[in-house]
PDB file of C-alpha atoms and ligand atoms in Angstrom:
ATOM      1  CA  MET A   1       6.226  10.823  12.196  1.00  0.00           C
ATOM      2  CA  LEU A   2       6.283   7.475  10.438  1.00  0.00           C
ATOM      3  CA  THR A   3       7.670   7.597   6.889  1.00  0.00           C
ATOM      4  CA  VAL A   4       6.347   5.752   3.849  1.00  0.00           C
ATOM      5  CA  GLU A   5       9.783   4.076   3.709  1.00  0.00           C
ATOM      6  CA  GLN A   6       9.203   2.590   7.183  1.00  0.00           C
ATOM      7  CA  VAL A   7       5.705   1.470   6.216  1.00  0.00           C
ATOM      8  CA  ALA A   8       7.008  -0.282   3.108  1.00  0.00           C
ATOM      9  CA  ALA A   9      10.155  -1.799   4.639  1.00  0.00           C
ATOM     10  CA  CYS A  10       9.117  -5.445   4.201  1.00  0.00           C
ATOM     11  CA  GLY A  11       8.706  -4.927   0.454  1.00  0.00           C
ATOM     12  CA  VAL A  12       5.026  -5.744   0.073  1.00  0.00           C
ATOM     13  CA  VAL A  13       1.994  -3.793   1.181  1.00  0.00           C
ATOM     14  CA  PRO A  14      -1.159  -5.906   0.973  1.00  0.00           C
ATOM     15  CA  VAL A  15      -4.296  -4.213  -0.308  1.00  0.00           C
ATOM     16  CA  VAL A  16      -7.012  -5.685   1.893  1.00  0.00           C
ATOM     17  CA  VAL A  17     -10.778  -5.572   1.292  1.00  0.00           C
ATOM     18  CA  LEU A  18     -12.791  -6.656   4.332  1.00  0.00           C
ATOM     19  CA  GLU A  19     -16.543  -7.137   4.259  1.00  0.00           C
ATOM     20  CA  ASP A  20     -16.677  -7.944   7.962  1.00  0.00           C
ATOM     21  CA  ALA A  21     -14.599  -6.178  10.624  1.00  0.00           C
ATOM     22  CA  GLU A  22     -14.420  -9.461  12.563  1.00  0.00           C
ATOM     23  CA  GLN A  23     -11.962 -10.682   9.913  1.00  0.00           C
ATOM     24  CA  ALA A  24      -9.564  -7.781  10.484  1.00  0.00           C
ATOM     25  CA  VAL A  25      -7.601  -9.070  13.476  1.00  0.00           C
ATOM     26  CA  PRO A  26      -7.102 -12.662  12.227  1.00  0.00           C
ATOM     27  CA  THR A  27      -6.058 -11.255   8.833  1.00  0.00           C
ATOM     28  CA  ALA A  28      -3.545  -8.884  10.439  1.00  0.00           C
ATOM     29  CA  LYS A  29      -2.125 -11.706  12.571  1.00  0.00           C
ATOM     30  CA  ALA A  30      -1.835 -14.007   9.542  1.00  0.00           C
ATOM     31  CA  LEU A  31       0.091 -11.322   7.651  1.00  0.00           C
ATOM     32  CA  LEU A  32       2.443 -10.745  10.579  1.00  0.00           C
ATOM     33  CA  LYS A  33       3.139 -14.478  10.753  1.00  0.00           C
ATOM     34  CA  GLY A  34       4.183 -14.286   7.114  1.00  0.00           C
ATOM     35  CA  GLY A  35       6.559 -11.367   7.752  1.00  0.00           C
ATOM     36  CA  ILE A  36       4.341  -8.509   6.607  1.00  0.00           C
ATOM     37  CA  ASN A  37       3.997  -5.731   9.181  1.00  0.00           C
ATOM     38  CA  ALA A  38       2.002  -3.140   7.219  1.00  0.00           C
ATOM     39  CA  MET A  39      -1.438  -3.509   5.692  1.00  0.00           C
ATOM     40  CA  GLU A  40      -3.717  -1.221   3.753  1.00  0.00           C
ATOM     41  CA  ILE A  41      -7.402  -1.694   4.602  1.00  0.00           C
ATOM     42  CA  THR A  42      -9.428  -0.173   1.812  1.00  0.00           C
ATOM     43  CA  PHE A  43     -12.436   2.106   2.106  1.00  0.00           C
ATOM     44  CA  ARG A  44     -14.207  -0.017  -0.492  1.00  0.00           C
ATOM     45  CA  THR A  45     -16.516  -1.507   2.108  1.00  0.00           C
ATOM     46  CA  SER A  46     -18.481  -0.146   5.028  1.00  0.00           C
ATOM     47  CA  ALA A  47     -16.387  -2.340   7.339  1.00  0.00           C
ATOM     48  CA  ALA A  48     -13.209  -0.335   6.646  1.00  0.00           C
ATOM     49  CA  LYS A  49     -13.287   2.072   9.573  1.00  0.00           C
ATOM     50  CA  ALA A  50     -14.172  -0.547  12.186  1.00  0.00           C
ATOM     51  CA  SER A  51     -11.546  -2.900  10.720  1.00  0.00           C
ATOM     52  CA  ILE A  52      -8.811  -0.270  11.010  1.00  0.00           C
ATOM     53  CA  GLU A  53      -9.914   0.497  14.565  1.00  0.00           C
ATOM     54  CA  LYS A  54      -9.711  -3.158  15.585  1.00  0.00           C
ATOM     55  CA  VAL A  55      -6.259  -3.720  14.113  1.00  0.00           C
ATOM     56  CA  ALA A  56      -4.914  -0.460  15.565  1.00  0.00           C
ATOM     57  CA  ARG A  57      -6.202  -1.444  19.020  1.00  0.00           C
ATOM     58  CA  GLU A  58      -5.642  -5.189  19.095  1.00  0.00           C
ATOM     59  CA  VAL A  59      -2.579  -5.762  16.896  1.00  0.00           C
ATOM     60  CA  PRO A  60      -0.141  -2.959  17.747  1.00  0.00           C
ATOM     61  CA  GLU A  61       2.782  -4.609  15.891  1.00  0.00           C
ATOM     62  CA  MET A  62       0.875  -4.151  12.640  1.00  0.00           C
ATOM     63  CA  ILE A  63       1.210  -0.775  10.903  1.00  0.00           C
ATOM     64  CA  VAL A  64      -2.349  -0.382   9.712  1.00  0.00           C
ATOM     65  CA  GLY A  65      -3.198   2.123   6.999  1.00  0.00           C
ATOM     66  CA  ALA A  66      -6.234   3.133   4.992  1.00  0.00           C
ATOM     67  CA  GLY A  67      -6.490   2.608   1.251  1.00  0.00           C
ATOM     68  CA  THR A  68      -8.870   3.782  -1.456  1.00  0.00           C
ATOM     69  CA  VAL A  69      -9.224   7.107   0.344  1.00  0.00           C
ATOM     70  CA  VAL A  70     -11.004   9.284  -2.204  1.00  0.00           C
ATOM     71  CA  ASN A  71     -12.275  12.191  -0.104  1.00  0.00           C
ATOM     72  CA  VAL A  72     -11.388  14.227   2.959  1.00  0.00           C
ATOM     73  CA  GLN A  73     -14.164  12.650   5.050  1.00  0.00           C
ATOM     74  CA  GLN A  74     -12.653   9.194   4.547  1.00  0.00           C
ATOM     75  CA  LEU A  75      -9.248  10.605   5.436  1.00  0.00           C
ATOM     76  CA  HIS A  76     -10.634  11.966   8.712  1.00  0.00           C
ATOM     77  CA  ASP A  77     -12.461   8.687   9.437  1.00  0.00           C
ATOM     78  CA  ALA A  78      -9.264   6.743   8.756  1.00  0.00           C
ATOM     79  CA  VAL A  79      -7.103   8.880  11.033  1.00  0.00           C
ATOM     80  CA  GLU A  80      -9.762   8.818  13.748  1.00  0.00           C
ATOM     81  CA  ALA A  81      -9.803   5.015  13.520  1.00  0.00           C
ATOM     82  CA  GLY A  82      -6.037   4.908  14.018  1.00  0.00           C
ATOM     83  CA  ALA A  83      -4.719   4.607  10.456  1.00  0.00           C
ATOM     84  CA  LYS A  84      -0.953   5.201  10.403  1.00  0.00           C
ATOM     85  CA  PHE A  85      -0.725   5.869   6.662  1.00  0.00           C
ATOM     86  CA  ILE A  86      -3.036   6.766   3.798  1.00  0.00           C
ATOM     87  CA  VAL A  87      -3.161   5.479   0.241  1.00  0.00           C
ATOM     88  CA  SER A  88      -5.332   6.961  -2.494  1.00  0.00           C
ATOM     89  CA  PRO A  89      -5.922   5.638  -6.006  1.00  0.00           C
ATOM     90  CA  GLY A  90      -5.469   9.154  -7.412  1.00  0.00           C
ATOM     91  CA  SER A  91      -3.912  12.546  -6.744  1.00  0.00           C
ATOM     92  CA  ASP A  92      -6.154  15.083  -5.052  1.00  0.00           C
ATOM     93  CA  ALA A  93      -4.340  18.172  -3.766  1.00  0.00           C
ATOM     94  CA  GLU A  94      -6.920  18.767  -1.021  1.00  0.00           C
ATOM     95  CA  ILE A  95      -6.591  15.240   0.398  1.00  0.00           C
ATOM     96  CA  ILE A  96      -2.780  15.347   0.176  1.00  0.00           C
ATOM     97  CA  ALA A  97      -2.567  18.733   1.919  1.00  0.00           C
ATOM     98  CA  GLU A  98      -4.946  17.645   4.667  1.00  0.00           C
ATOM     99  CA  ALA A  99      -2.978  14.429   5.312  1.00  0.00           C
ATOM    100  CA  ILE A 100       0.213  16.469   5.590  1.00  0.00           C
ATOM    101  CA  ARG A 101      -1.523  18.861   7.990  1.00  0.00           C
ATOM    102  CA  LEU A 102      -2.627  15.901  10.110  1.00  0.00           C
ATOM    103  CA  GLY A 103       0.897  14.452  10.077  1.00  0.00           C
ATOM    104  CA  VAL A 104      -0.037  11.150   8.450  1.00  0.00           C
ATOM    105  CA  PRO A 105       2.045   9.865   5.519  1.00  0.00           C
ATOM    106  CA  ILE A 106       0.111   9.701   2.252  1.00  0.00           C
ATOM    107  CA  THR A 107       0.872   7.904  -0.987  1.00  0.00           C
ATOM    108  CA  PRO A 108      -1.328   9.195  -3.804  1.00  0.00           C
ATOM    109  CA  GLY A 109      -1.908   7.298  -7.009  1.00  0.00           C
ATOM    110  CA  VAL A 110      -0.311   8.554 -10.240  1.00  0.00           C
ATOM    111  CA  VAL A 111       0.141   7.446 -13.814  1.00  0.00           C
ATOM    112  CA  THR A 112       1.159  10.734 -15.480  1.00  0.00           C
ATOM    113  CA  PRO A 113       3.857  13.402 -15.020  1.00  0.00           C
ATOM    114  CA  SER A 114       1.191  15.998 -14.174  1.00  0.00           C
ATOM    115  CA  GLU A 115      -0.132  13.904 -11.303  1.00  0.00           C
ATOM    116  CA  ILE A 116       3.392  13.426  -9.954  1.00  0.00           C
ATOM    117  CA  MET A 117       3.854  17.197 -10.091  1.00  0.00           C
ATOM    118  CA  ILE A 118       0.783  17.728  -7.873  1.00  0.00           C
ATOM    119  CA  GLY A 119       2.426  15.653  -5.134  1.00  0.00           C
ATOM    120  CA  LEU A 120       5.914  17.078  -5.664  1.00  0.00           C
ATOM    121  CA  LYS A 121       4.564  20.589  -5.190  1.00  0.00           C
ATOM    122  CA  LEU A 122       3.208  19.488  -1.796  1.00  0.00           C
ATOM    123  CA  GLY A 123       6.518  17.876  -0.813  1.00  0.00           C
ATOM    124  CA  LEU A 124       5.880  14.179  -1.505  1.00  0.00           C
ATOM    125  CA  LYS A 125       8.556  11.799  -2.763  1.00  0.00           C
ATOM    126  CA  VAL A 126       6.757   8.440  -2.862  1.00  0.00           C
ATOM    127  CA  PHE A 127       3.897   7.721  -5.249  1.00  0.00           C
ATOM    128  CA  LYS A 128       1.619   4.784  -5.882  1.00  0.00           C
ATOM    129  CA  PHE A 129       1.681   3.856  -9.571  1.00  0.00           C
ATOM    130  CA  PHE A 130      -1.800   2.462 -10.179  1.00  0.00           C
ATOM    131  CA  PRO A 131      -3.055   0.447 -12.003  1.00  0.00           C
ATOM    132  CA  ALA A 132       0.532  -0.548 -12.755  1.00  0.00           C
ATOM    133  CA  GLU A 133       0.206  -3.369 -15.245  1.00  0.00           C
ATOM    134  CA  ASN A 134      -2.537  -1.601 -17.255  1.00  0.00           C
ATOM    135  CA  TYR A 135      -0.422   1.551 -17.564  1.00  0.00           C
ATOM    136  CA  GLY A 136       2.715  -0.104 -18.896  1.00  0.00           C
ATOM    137  CA  GLY A 137       4.293  -1.446 -15.691  1.00  0.00           C
ATOM    138  CA  LEU A 138       8.039  -1.082 -15.362  1.00  0.00           C
ATOM    139  CA  LYS A 139       8.447   0.354 -18.840  1.00  0.00           C
ATOM    140  CA  THR A 140       6.369   3.392 -17.859  1.00  0.00           C
ATOM    141  CA  ILE A 141       8.022   3.642 -14.433  1.00  0.00           C
ATOM    142  CA  LYS A 142      11.451   3.774 -16.139  1.00  0.00           C
ATOM    143  CA  ALA A 143      10.237   6.504 -18.488  1.00  0.00           C
ATOM    144  CA  LEU A 144       8.831   8.550 -15.572  1.00  0.00           C
ATOM    145  CA  SER A 145      12.182   8.227 -13.763  1.00  0.00           C
ATOM    146  CA  GLY A 146      13.824  10.438 -16.392  1.00  0.00           C
ATOM    147  CA  PRO A 147      12.226  13.736 -15.387  1.00  0.00           C
ATOM    148  CA  PHE A 148      11.627  12.678 -11.771  1.00  0.00           C
ATOM    149  CA  PRO A 149      14.836  11.025 -10.515  1.00  0.00           C
ATOM    150  CA  GLN A 150      14.039  11.963  -6.913  1.00  0.00           C
ATOM    151  CA  ILE A 151      10.847   9.927  -6.545  1.00  0.00           C
ATOM    152  CA  LYS A 152      10.203   6.356  -5.425  1.00  0.00           C
ATOM    153  CA  ILE A 153       7.332   4.251  -6.646  1.00  0.00           C
ATOM    154  CA  LEU A 154       4.962   1.836  -4.971  1.00  0.00           C
ATOM    155  CA  PRO A 155       3.270   0.089  -7.886  1.00  0.00           C
ATOM    156  CA  THR A 156      -0.018  -1.763  -7.444  1.00  0.00           C
ATOM    157  CA  GLY A 157      -2.552  -3.283  -9.792  1.00  0.00           C
ATOM    158  CA  GLY A 158      -1.877  -6.595 -11.497  1.00  0.00           C
ATOM    159  CA  ILE A 159       1.214  -7.453  -9.449  1.00  0.00           C
ATOM    160  CA  ASN A 160       1.537 -10.915  -7.967  1.00  0.00           C
ATOM    161  CA  GLN A 161       4.074 -13.556  -6.960  1.00  0.00           C
ATOM    162  CA  ASN A 162       4.844 -14.283 -10.630  1.00  0.00           C
ATOM    163  CA  ASN A 163       5.808 -10.777 -11.696  1.00  0.00           C
ATOM    164  CA  ALA A 164       6.873  -9.090  -8.420  1.00  0.00           C
ATOM    165  CA  ALA A 165      10.547 -10.025  -8.905  1.00  0.00           C
ATOM    166  CA  GLU A 166      11.032  -7.743 -11.902  1.00  0.00           C
ATOM    167  CA  TYR A 167       9.682  -4.825  -9.862  1.00  0.00           C
ATOM    168  CA  PHE A 168      11.865  -5.652  -6.846  1.00  0.00           C
ATOM    169  CA  LYS A 169      14.938  -5.592  -9.106  1.00  0.00           C
ATOM    170  CA  ASN A 170      14.302  -1.972 -10.056  1.00  0.00           C
ATOM    171  CA  PRO A 171      15.830   0.647  -7.716  1.00  0.00           C
ATOM    172  CA  LYS A 172      12.941   3.080  -8.282  1.00  0.00           C
ATOM    173  CA  ILE A 173      10.613   0.638  -6.567  1.00  0.00           C
ATOM    174  CA  LEU A 174      10.210   1.154  -2.839  1.00  0.00           C
ATOM    175  CA  ALA A 175       7.888  -1.844  -2.445  1.00  0.00           C
ATOM    176  CA  VAL A 176       4.946  -3.319  -4.322  1.00  0.00           C
ATOM    177  CA  GLY A 177       1.313  -3.400  -3.306  1.00  0.00           C
ATOM    178  CA  GLY A 178      -1.355  -5.886  -4.189  1.00  0.00           C
ATOM    179  CA  SER A 179      -4.156  -8.138  -3.125  1.00  0.00           C
ATOM    180  CA  TRP A 180      -2.637 -11.488  -4.058  1.00  0.00           C
ATOM    181  CA  MET A 181      -1.634 -12.425  -0.514  1.00  0.00           C
ATOM    182  CA  VAL A 182      -5.068 -11.550   0.874  1.00  0.00           C
ATOM    183  CA  THR A 183      -7.755 -12.182  -1.715  1.00  0.00           C
ATOM    184  CA  LYS A 184     -11.429 -11.673  -0.883  1.00  0.00           C
ATOM    185  CA  ASP A 185     -11.926 -15.419  -1.330  1.00  0.00           C
ATOM    186  CA  MET A 186      -9.200 -16.283   1.164  1.00  0.00           C
ATOM    187  CA  VAL A 187     -10.693 -13.937   3.753  1.00  0.00           C
ATOM    188  CA  ALA A 188     -14.245 -15.199   3.121  1.00  0.00           C
ATOM    189  CA  ALA A 189     -13.091 -18.805   3.487  1.00  0.00           C
ATOM    190  CA  GLY A 190     -11.141 -18.007   6.660  1.00  0.00           C
ATOM    191  CA  ASP A 191      -7.991 -19.278   4.948  1.00  0.00           C
ATOM    192  CA  PHE A 192      -5.576 -17.505   7.286  1.00  0.00           C
ATOM    193  CA  ASP A 193      -2.853 -20.138   6.829  1.00  0.00           C
ATOM    194  CA  GLY A 194      -3.022 -19.426   3.102  1.00  0.00           C
ATOM    195  CA  ILE A 195      -2.569 -15.699   3.797  1.00  0.00           C
ATOM    196  CA  THR A 196       0.500 -16.455   5.929  1.00  0.00           C
ATOM    197  CA  GLU A 197       1.905 -18.760   3.255  1.00  0.00           C
ATOM    198  CA  LYS A 198       1.518 -16.225   0.432  1.00  0.00           C
ATOM    199  CA  SER A 199       2.861 -13.412   2.620  1.00  0.00           C
ATOM    200  CA  ALA A 200       5.926 -15.451   3.542  1.00  0.00           C
ATOM    201  CA  ALA A 201       6.595 -16.257  -0.114  1.00  0.00           C
ATOM    202  CA  ALA A 202       6.296 -12.581  -1.107  1.00  0.00           C
ATOM    203  CA  THR A 203       8.567 -11.257   1.657  1.00  0.00           C
ATOM    204  CA  ALA A 204      11.117 -14.023   0.991  1.00  0.00           C
ATOM    205  CA  LEU A 205      11.254 -13.026  -2.674  1.00  0.00           C
ATOM    206  CA  PHE A 206      11.827  -9.378  -1.730  1.00  0.00           C
ATOM    207  CA  LYS A 207      14.585 -10.277   0.752  1.00  0.00           C
ATOM    208  CA  GLU A 208      16.295 -12.597  -1.699  1.00  0.00           C
ATOM    209  CA  ILE A 209      16.433  -9.941  -4.416  1.00  0.00           C
ATOM    210  CA  ARG A 210      17.407  -7.062  -2.124  1.00  0.00           C
ATOM    211  CA  LYS A 211      19.798  -8.940   0.162  1.00  0.00           C
ATOM    212  CA  ASP A 212      22.928  -7.254  -1.218  1.00  0.00           C
ATOM    213  CA  TRP A 213      21.472  -3.759  -1.638  1.00  0.00           C
TER     214      TRP A 213
HETATM  215  C1  LIG B   1      -5.122  -1.360  -5.448  1.00  0.00           C
HETATM  216  O1  LIG B   1      -5.997  -0.628  -5.035  1.00  0.00           O
HETATM  217  O2  LIG B   1      -3.927  -1.096  -5.249  1.00  0.00           O
HETATM  218  C2  LIG B   1      -5.470  -2.540  -6.266  1.00  0.00           C
HETATM  219  O3  LIG B   1      -6.795  -2.877  -6.192  1.00  0.00           O
HETATM  220  C3  LIG B   1      -4.611  -3.720  -6.049  1.00  0.00           C
HETATM  221  O4  LIG B   1      -4.573  -4.347  -7.261  1.00  0.00           O
HETATM  222  P1  LIG B   1      -4.570  -5.920  -7.397  1.00  0.00           P
HETATM  223  O5  LIG B   1      -5.871  -6.399  -6.818  1.00  0.00           O
HETATM  224  O6  LIG B   1      -4.451  -6.171  -8.874  1.00  0.00           O
HETATM  225  O7  LIG B   1      -3.391  -6.444  -6.628  1.00  0.00           O
END
């Protein structure tokens, strides 16, 4: 089974919102060109399932996952479509347990100790801290590290090329997530070169900071 660590190895996990499944394959290819080999396609649009299916079938080098999974039905749809990992904005014990049963890695969203404890009880070690910047960013992550030294964090929400470095420098951070390399506008405009450019800049920053780790 794939681990969240393998999914997040390139340091950035783009949060992708696609209105049209036809954009999925060119977006995935543009990300790969920029050094990003995992993408989270969110269930915020009706194109999510078909988009995941297309990437899973046509771009096998891309580790495609499902984001914004807020109920068990979406989890089943995602896995059926070929999603290799699941991200949720919150912590729901039923969704987490079902993902574990299905053998698909899941990263639930947390901002409080109690939410972390829901996942810990079910055996998880990696959590999405969302929305990161609104909930105190690194300062809060450092405070949460006290009682939970065993966990790793994937922060998302308000992270971009300008503030990613401070997250990369923190050993609690597995990788960061965000939409800045694949904005809705870029996808709508078909700006795939722009997606590659922003992806390359983000992965280069991660590599530069972590090169001696
Ligand atoms: C998410 O679901 O992780 C966020 O929508 C990403 O946040 P961002 O758009 O601020 O990067």
